[in-house]
Amino acid sequence: MATLRFQALQSASGRKPVIVEELDRKSKIFGSNVFNDKAMRLFLTGEAYKAVQSAVQHGTKIDRKIAEHIAMGMKEWALSKNVTHYTHWFQPLTGTTAEKHDAFFETSMDGSDPVEKFGGTQLVQQEPDASSFPNGGIRNTFEARGYTAWDPTSPAFIFGTTLCIPTVFVSYTGEALDNKTPLLRALTAIDAAATDVAKYFDKNVKKITPTLGWEQEYFLVDAALASSRPDLMATGRTLLGHTSAKGQQLDDHYFGSIPTRVLQYMRDLENQCMLLGIPVKTRHNEVAPNQFELAPIFEETNLAVDHNSLLMDVMQKVAERHDFKVLFHEKPFKGVNGSGKHNNWSLATDTGINLLSPGKTPMSNLQFLTFFINTIKAVHDNEELVRASIASASNDHRLGANEAPPAIISVFIGQQLTKVLEELEGVSKGKLSPEEKTDLKLNVVGKIPDLLLDNTDRNRTSPFAFTGNKFEFRAVGSTANCAVSMTTLNTIVAKQLKDFKAEVDALIEKKDMKKDDAIFNVLREYIKGTKAILFEGDGYSEAWEKEAKKRGLSNHKTTPEALKAKVSKKAIALFEEMGVMNHIEVESRYEIELEEYTKKIQIEGRVLGDIARNHVVPTAIKYQNTLIDNVRGLKEIFGKDFEVIAKEQIKMIKDISGHIEGINSKIDAMIEARKKANLLTDAEKQAAAYCNEVKPFFEEIRYHSDKLELLVDDEMWTLTKYRELLFTK
Ligand code: ADP
Ligand code: MG
């Protein structure tokens, strides 16, 4: 009987593209499964419509009676689209999304009066049986009481035959049990702080909205091939596998033509995204074989985060129709590029200005520089927290493990802006003379071109790059829920802007400075104090690691090390001051992330032990037996001369034994290390033990297994190989 590998190869090689019917023009179908403005106008009373609008724009509360009306309209809309169920859709701390479906259908006890029902209460609040979501000790599991509450700022949508209502997930004591709640609080904080600062430049600004445009990288692997790899299925990455002779050396995949099967998948996916109101725009091949990217038009951050979470779910579901499996893992394959999720971030005013876009006048450019420099300072002052916000077991394979970007957080700004900062650094202390001001306006601030030519950062090694009219946080992992990094980024910038405002106001009041003079004075000091974070060179290089160390920048290569910054006194004070998380919420997240790290490494260790011992070793022994038979035969024929004739075979027999010994002894040692780690009760110590005592065996076991892969007869090898996973189209 053919092994799973060969069965899978046969299925995969026979696949035809699943041709996807084109729906109507994108602009026509966009958002048709979303309870958006258009649907609301159609299905809500004027009063209900206004209440939702005001909740979205000003964060006002919606009272119960109005909620009843909204629910009624929402239900009618959903029923008109053949929807049968509704769910509160939320983002627990597992990093994914969760849902519990209830039917609209109700009937009386004797089965009479069947009817579809959905009221204000069901819209506003639901109690999922939440006892098995991670809560890091906030909630005793036997109390099991958390509830979800409607987030009107992210519109309800229909997926399949279910009405999904975006919600926050909180405990009865008010603590956030999800990723969305802290994000919403961070967005409120930055709105307040940034609006205050923007008012220096334009009194009409009333609201600032942080924007997010994520870029999702992923691999597509044939579903049958993926299922033939227990490691891919259980951990999302290959734990074994010799790199294929051809990898990405030829750079022939990047931006190359998209294979037909993949293109059909992408079209199908894009159609689904259109219906769901996810404004996807870009699709292309990425650097590694079978690696792709999808990016939307940027949106308000909360909505963008929801859309990314929803997208990841939709991607996997659509993939099933096309016999693909989507790999979101940051490093599914050794030796080829991994995947990230660049988070493009900026701030938009309600007057239609992108605050990180250089303008046409000196005044608008001073505004731009203010937000630009404050962001740099925020990252400078909180680089460890920024690093912590993207830490995960899977992202460790990118950051700091010979892949861009490095684990050192730095900011790329380009030559032109570097020069501008140098000039601003020379601004006189105190009040500026009229001549100096004119000079600044004409020759420095006024000269920033609105198109910054060098801000594409071609080498792409910077974890946080200014790219012309936005910052691009590139170190975010492809599996991440963007809420975590966006909560951190918006919080640190909010705090920074709040401090900036206080400093500028103090100079105006106490030193009798003009507003511009005060701003120039504060910015000058920021520029002087934050140089350590600016870096334009090659982030891969060893020289940079040395230089960064000299500059005092952190370089935490592992998650347990990196996460510590989350619970530093400074971080807790920051989150509390900005009203984003209290110390219980911060500490519980820390604990959950440590536990998640431990579990991930634990699972990888188990799966690796299993496949190495139960797939690789038996196969190697089988092949070794054929060699032994061969040597025996040669001995029969050639008598005492056989040793010369069978020299290579004998060497191979010995080599195989050596590698089997290597695998078995390392697995034994790894199991011992796991047992010891499992005895630890402190989450921090346990994660460190898994990181430093268990994980190092992975590479050693892999080394021997990958050597065996090269030795053993291809026909016998049971694990689907890299070339098959990566090059089957
Ligand atoms: P690339 O990094 O691939 O060169 P693009 O310039 O196409 O990318 O932009 C990447 C992402 O940045 C897109 O999702 C885009 O919507 C987003 N983006 C553009 N402007 C902004 C902005 N002002 N705020 C947030 N994201 C933005
Ligand atoms: Mg990008």
mmCIF file of C-alpha atoms in Angstrom, residues 128-135 139 141-142 144-145:
data_model
loop_
_atom_site.group_PDB
_atom_site.id
_atom_site.type_symbol
_atom_site.label_atom_id
_atom_site.label_comp_id
_atom_site.label_asym_id
_atom_site.label_seq_id
_atom_site.Cartn_x
_atom_site.Cartn_y
_atom_site.Cartn_z
ATOM 1 C CA PRO A 128 -21.084 32.571 26.374
ATOM 2 C CA ASP A 129 -20.157 29.634 28.549
ATOM 3 C CA ALA A 130 -16.763 31.153 28.851
ATOM 4 C CA SER A 131 -15.143 28.997 31.471
ATOM 5 C CA SER A 132 -12.578 27.558 29.111
ATOM 6 C CA PHE A 133 -11.205 30.743 27.605
ATOM 7 C CA PRO A 134 -7.870 31.804 29.060
ATOM 8 C CA ASN A 135 -8.265 34.486 31.673
ATOM 9 C CA ARG A 139 -11.935 34.921 36.832
ATOM 10 C CA THR A 141 -13.133 29.138 36.314
ATOM 11 C CA PHE A 142 -15.873 27.802 38.554
ATOM 12 C CA ALA A 144 -17.304 31.022 34.729
ATOM 13 C CA ARG A 145 -18.937 34.353 34.246
#
